[in-house]
């Protein structure tokens, strides 16, 4: 039986401090919760020639699933917090969730603050099996990075989801955390320190993400909770109006959800992602309907005769 992940801001912060104190890179070890046949830890070499070893969680499948869901996590970037959702995923879906460069078990040890470099490093995640389609999900800070990944690899991405997207403007809770974290950078654990540095330096880079979104031709979905006090819902809604995308962004408002949709029931998040995947059409054979032929009416012959006139001078007897 899988034990529950720490939820909420304070619990997540404590998990980070506990891991730093014990020397762990994972914030809730997957090996203690799920067998390798359900979720397993994997790694790959970063793209862009950076040479970093990047760590991730994946759901193994004996045969490739029709859809591969690639999740670019936020800040701090912990794939472990998606484990419950991954374990509930159906056999017709695969999922890989990454610890972004600079977090958890991924290299390097320093923060990678350029979202363009992050996009380059994470590009190998988009490799898929023949016939397999990729749904790319950018969560929070990862939304801008995922937009750049989709722009650079348009043929590999069938759909883009911006999940609780963070776009430079903070809600009250995030603002307090960033202000407090900025004053304590020297004493807070590495992952929290990197998260503060990333989030406070993101806004000047958003022009890259906006330009990327304008170039995309694949379907774009934005999933946002209306109780999000980290990345305000109004900011996400304004982005959908301001960015001139090639096709309208499908905005999915999630009632009662906060910034951490992966903290809620796994079924709720899976349903939200499934709504972003085109459903396979079922074809039924029907005989074609023939056009109705015009009705021709044959005129009926008329048997009426003209009156017979009598010869002049004769009278009837």
PDB file of N, CA and C in Angstrom, residues 114-163:
ATOM      1  N   UNK A 114      17.998  29.494 -17.415  1.00  0.00           N
ATOM      2  CA  UNK A 114      17.558  29.835 -18.767  1.00  0.00           C
ATOM      3  C   UNK A 114      16.556  28.784 -19.240  1.00  0.00           C
ATOM      4  N   UNK A 115      15.318  29.208 -19.499  1.00  0.00           N
ATOM      5  CA  UNK A 115      14.295  28.238 -19.902  1.00  0.00           C
ATOM      6  C   UNK A 115      14.602  27.646 -21.273  1.00  0.00           C
ATOM      7  N   UNK A 116      15.364  28.353 -22.103  1.00  0.00           N
ATOM      8  CA  UNK A 116      15.745  27.799 -23.404  1.00  0.00           C
ATOM      9  C   UNK A 116      16.727  26.641 -23.239  1.00  0.00           C
ATOM     10  N   UNK A 117      17.635  26.750 -22.292  1.00  0.00           N
ATOM     11  CA  UNK A 117      18.577  25.658 -22.017  1.00  0.00           C
ATOM     12  C   UNK A 117      17.831  24.464 -21.433  1.00  0.00           C
ATOM     13  N   UNK A 118      16.881  24.734 -20.559  1.00  0.00           N
ATOM     14  CA  UNK A 118      16.067  23.644 -20.003  1.00  0.00           C
ATOM     15  C   UNK A 118      15.339  22.897 -21.111  1.00  0.00           C
ATOM     16  N   UNK A 119      14.778  23.639 -22.069  1.00  0.00           N
ATOM     17  CA  UNK A 119      14.050  23.014 -23.171  1.00  0.00           C
ATOM     18  C   UNK A 119      14.978  22.144 -24.017  1.00  0.00           C
ATOM     19  N   UNK A 120      16.173  22.611 -24.258  1.00  0.00           N
ATOM     20  CA  UNK A 120      17.145  21.814 -25.012  1.00  0.00           C
ATOM     21  C   UNK A 120      17.494  20.528 -24.273  1.00  0.00           C
ATOM     22  N   UNK A 121      17.742  20.658 -22.974  1.00  0.00           N
ATOM     23  CA  UNK A 121      18.166  19.503 -22.182  1.00  0.00           C
ATOM     24  C   UNK A 121      17.089  18.429 -22.098  1.00  0.00           C
ATOM     25  N   UNK A 122      15.811  18.844 -22.099  1.00  0.00           N
ATOM     26  CA  UNK A 122      14.715  17.897 -21.902  1.00  0.00           C
ATOM     27  C   UNK A 122      14.129  17.366 -23.209  1.00  0.00           C
ATOM     28  N   UNK A 123      14.643  17.820 -24.338  1.00  0.00           N
ATOM     29  CA  UNK A 123      14.112  17.395 -25.639  1.00  0.00           C
ATOM     30  C   UNK A 123      14.119  15.881 -25.847  1.00  0.00           C
ATOM     31  N   UNK A 124      15.107  15.117 -25.346  1.00  0.00           N
ATOM     32  CA  UNK A 124      15.071  13.653 -25.562  1.00  0.00           C
ATOM     33  C   UNK A 124      13.826  12.969 -25.011  1.00  0.00           C
ATOM     34  N   UNK A 125      13.111  13.605 -24.086  1.00  0.00           N
ATOM     35  CA  UNK A 125      11.884  13.017 -23.550  1.00  0.00           C
ATOM     36  C   UNK A 125      10.812  12.848 -24.614  1.00  0.00           C
ATOM     37  N   UNK A 126      10.922  13.599 -25.698  1.00  0.00           N
ATOM     38  CA  UNK A 126       9.890  13.583 -26.735  1.00  0.00           C
ATOM     39  C   UNK A 126      10.053  12.435 -27.726  1.00  0.00           C
ATOM     40  N   UNK A 127      11.100  11.650 -27.574  1.00  0.00           N
ATOM     41  CA  UNK A 127      11.259  10.489 -28.448  1.00  0.00           C
ATOM     42  C   UNK A 127      10.151   9.472 -28.143  1.00  0.00           C
ATOM     43  N   UNK A 128       9.542   8.953 -29.203  1.00  0.00           N
ATOM     44  CA  UNK A 128       8.427   8.025 -29.035  1.00  0.00           C
ATOM     45  C   UNK A 128       8.607   6.825 -29.944  1.00  0.00           C
ATOM     46  N   UNK A 129       7.863   5.782 -29.646  1.00  0.00           N
ATOM     47  CA  UNK A 129       7.885   4.573 -30.462  1.00  0.00           C
ATOM     48  C   UNK A 129       7.095   4.822 -31.754  1.00  0.00           C
ATOM     49  N   UNK A 130       7.361   4.034 -32.799  1.00  0.00           N
ATOM     50  CA  UNK A 130       6.604   4.200 -34.051  1.00  0.00           C
ATOM     51  C   UNK A 130       5.098   4.106 -33.809  1.00  0.00           C
ATOM     52  N   UNK A 131       4.371   5.087 -34.313  1.00  0.00           N
ATOM     53  CA  UNK A 131       2.919   5.114 -34.159  1.00  0.00           C
ATOM     54  C   UNK A 131       2.435   5.700 -32.850  1.00  0.00           C
ATOM     55  N   UNK A 132       3.349   6.005 -31.939  1.00  0.00           N
ATOM     56  CA  UNK A 132       2.975   6.549 -30.640  1.00  0.00           C
ATOM     57  C   UNK A 132       2.912   8.073 -30.704  1.00  0.00           C
ATOM     58  N   UNK A 133       1.904   8.645 -30.060  1.00  0.00           N
ATOM     59  CA  UNK A 133       1.745  10.095 -30.026  1.00  0.00           C
ATOM     60  C   UNK A 133       2.125  10.628 -28.646  1.00  0.00           C
ATOM     61  N   UNK A 134       2.617  11.874 -28.616  1.00  0.00           N
ATOM     62  CA  UNK A 134       3.097  12.480 -27.370  1.00  0.00           C
ATOM     63  C   UNK A 134       2.188  13.635 -26.974  1.00  0.00           C
ATOM     64  N   UNK A 135       1.702  13.582 -25.733  1.00  0.00           N
ATOM     65  CA  UNK A 135       1.008  14.709 -25.110  1.00  0.00           C
ATOM     66  C   UNK A 135       2.003  15.340 -24.138  1.00  0.00           C
ATOM     67  N   UNK A 136       2.415  16.560 -24.408  1.00  0.00           N
ATOM     68  CA  UNK A 136       3.417  17.248 -23.598  1.00  0.00           C
ATOM     69  C   UNK A 136       2.718  18.127 -22.575  1.00  0.00           C
ATOM     70  N   UNK A 137       3.031  17.910 -21.298  1.00  0.00           N
ATOM     71  CA  UNK A 137       2.397  18.630 -20.201  1.00  0.00           C
ATOM     72  C   UNK A 137       3.448  19.470 -19.485  1.00  0.00           C
ATOM     73  N   UNK A 138       3.240  20.778 -19.442  1.00  0.00           N
ATOM     74  CA  UNK A 138       4.110  21.675 -18.695  1.00  0.00           C
ATOM     75  C   UNK A 138       3.406  22.153 -17.443  1.00  0.00           C
ATOM     76  N   UNK A 139       3.924  21.771 -16.291  1.00  0.00           N
ATOM     77  CA  UNK A 139       3.279  22.099 -15.019  1.00  0.00           C
ATOM     78  C   UNK A 139       3.934  23.322 -14.387  1.00  0.00           C
ATOM     79  N   UNK A 140       3.132  24.334 -14.031  1.00  0.00           N
ATOM     80  CA  UNK A 140       3.607  25.523 -13.325  1.00  0.00           C
ATOM     81  C   UNK A 140       4.769  26.182 -14.074  1.00  0.00           C
ATOM     82  N   UNK A 141       5.951  26.255 -13.472  1.00  0.00           N
ATOM     83  CA  UNK A 141       7.128  26.828 -14.137  1.00  0.00           C
ATOM     84  C   UNK A 141       7.483  26.050 -15.399  1.00  0.00           C
ATOM     85  N   UNK A 142       7.141  24.779 -15.428  1.00  0.00           N
ATOM     86  CA  UNK A 142       7.438  23.953 -16.594  1.00  0.00           C
ATOM     87  C   UNK A 142       6.584  24.266 -17.808  1.00  0.00           C
ATOM     88  N   UNK A 143       5.525  25.077 -17.655  1.00  0.00           N
ATOM     89  CA  UNK A 143       4.653  25.388 -18.789  1.00  0.00           C
ATOM     90  C   UNK A 143       5.407  26.175 -19.855  1.00  0.00           C
ATOM     91  N   UNK A 144       6.169  27.169 -19.449  1.00  0.00           N
ATOM     92  CA  UNK A 144       6.942  27.960 -20.417  1.00  0.00           C
ATOM     93  C   UNK A 144       7.999  27.098 -21.093  1.00  0.00           C
ATOM     94  N   UNK A 145       8.627  26.207 -20.337  1.00  0.00           N
ATOM     95  CA  UNK A 145       9.645  25.319 -20.906  1.00  0.00           C
ATOM     96  C   UNK A 145       9.014  24.373 -21.922  1.00  0.00           C
ATOM     97  N   UNK A 146       7.866  23.816 -21.587  1.00  0.00           N
ATOM     98  CA  UNK A 146       7.186  22.900 -22.500  1.00  0.00           C
ATOM     99  C   UNK A 146       6.784  23.608 -23.796  1.00  0.00           C
ATOM    100  N   UNK A 147       6.407  24.874 -23.709  1.00  0.00           N
ATOM    101  CA  UNK A 147       6.058  25.630 -24.915  1.00  0.00           C
ATOM    102  C   UNK A 147       7.246  25.723 -25.860  1.00  0.00           C
ATOM    103  N   UNK A 148       8.435  25.959 -25.311  1.00  0.00           N
ATOM    104  CA  UNK A 148       9.646  26.020 -26.135  1.00  0.00           C
ATOM    105  C   UNK A 148       9.990  24.649 -26.713  1.00  0.00           C
ATOM    106  N   UNK A 149       9.786  23.589 -25.939  1.00  0.00           N
ATOM    107  CA  UNK A 149      10.049  22.240 -26.431  1.00  0.00           C
ATOM    108  C   UNK A 149       9.136  21.907 -27.603  1.00  0.00           C
ATOM    109  N   UNK A 150       7.860  22.293 -27.492  1.00  0.00           N
ATOM    110  CA  UNK A 150       6.913  22.012 -28.566  1.00  0.00           C
ATOM    111  C   UNK A 150       7.264  22.784 -29.829  1.00  0.00           C
ATOM    112  N   UNK A 151       7.725  24.028 -29.664  1.00  0.00           N
ATOM    113  CA  UNK A 151       8.102  24.827 -30.829  1.00  0.00           C
ATOM    114  C   UNK A 151       9.300  24.212 -31.551  1.00  0.00           C
ATOM    115  N   UNK A 152      10.267  23.734 -30.788  1.00  0.00           N
ATOM    116  CA  UNK A 152      11.477  23.172 -31.389  1.00  0.00           C
ATOM    117  C   UNK A 152      11.255  21.776 -31.961  1.00  0.00           C
ATOM    118  N   UNK A 153      10.196  21.092 -31.520  1.00  0.00           N
ATOM    119  CA  UNK A 153       9.942  19.715 -31.970  1.00  0.00           C
ATOM    120  C   UNK A 153       8.480  19.550 -32.369  1.00  0.00           C
ATOM    121  N   UNK A 154       7.992  20.329 -33.329  1.00  0.00           N
ATOM    122  CA  UNK A 154       6.551  20.303 -33.636  1.00  0.00           C
ATOM    123  C   UNK A 154       6.051  18.961 -34.147  1.00  0.00           C
ATOM    124  N   UNK A 155       6.896  18.195 -34.840  1.00  0.00           N
ATOM    125  CA  UNK A 155       6.445  16.915 -35.375  1.00  0.00           C
ATOM    126  C   UNK A 155       6.389  15.820 -34.319  1.00  0.00           C
ATOM    127  N   UNK A 156       6.995  16.061 -33.185  1.00  0.00           N
ATOM    128  CA  UNK A 156       7.009  15.050 -32.126  1.00  0.00           C
ATOM    129  C   UNK A 156       5.914  15.262 -31.093  1.00  0.00           C
ATOM    130  N   UNK A 157       5.255  16.414 -31.119  1.00  0.00           N
ATOM    131  CA  UNK A 157       4.262  16.752 -30.099  1.00  0.00           C
ATOM    132  C   UNK A 157       2.890  16.835 -30.749  1.00  0.00           C
ATOM    133  N   UNK A 158       1.972  15.972 -30.296  1.00  0.00           N
ATOM    134  CA  UNK A 158       0.617  15.956 -30.849  1.00  0.00           C
ATOM    135  C   UNK A 158      -0.307  16.904 -30.103  1.00  0.00           C
ATOM    136  N   UNK A 159       0.049  17.278 -28.887  1.00  0.00           N
ATOM    137  CA  UNK A 159      -0.778  18.186 -28.106  1.00  0.00           C
ATOM    138  C   UNK A 159       0.022  18.753 -26.947  1.00  0.00           C
ATOM    139  N   UNK A 160      -0.285  19.991 -26.558  1.00  0.00           N
ATOM    140  CA  UNK A 160       0.422  20.674 -25.466  1.00  0.00           C
ATOM    141  C   UNK A 160      -0.583  21.057 -24.389  1.00  0.00           C
ATOM    142  N   UNK A 161      -0.242  20.733 -23.138  1.00  0.00           N
ATOM    143  CA  UNK A 161      -1.087  21.080 -21.991  1.00  0.00           C
ATOM    144  C   UNK A 161      -0.291  21.979 -21.052  1.00  0.00           C
ATOM    145  N   UNK A 162      -0.836  23.150 -20.748  1.00  0.00           N
ATOM    146  CA  UNK A 162      -0.245  24.058 -19.768  1.00  0.00           C
ATOM    147  C   UNK A 162      -1.035  23.892 -18.475  1.00  0.00           C
ATOM    148  N   UNK A 163      -0.465  23.145 -17.546  1.00  0.00           N
ATOM    149  CA  UNK A 163      -1.157  22.754 -16.312  1.00  0.00           C
ATOM    150  C   UNK A 163      -0.751  23.676 -15.167  1.00  0.00           C
TER     151      UNK A 163
END
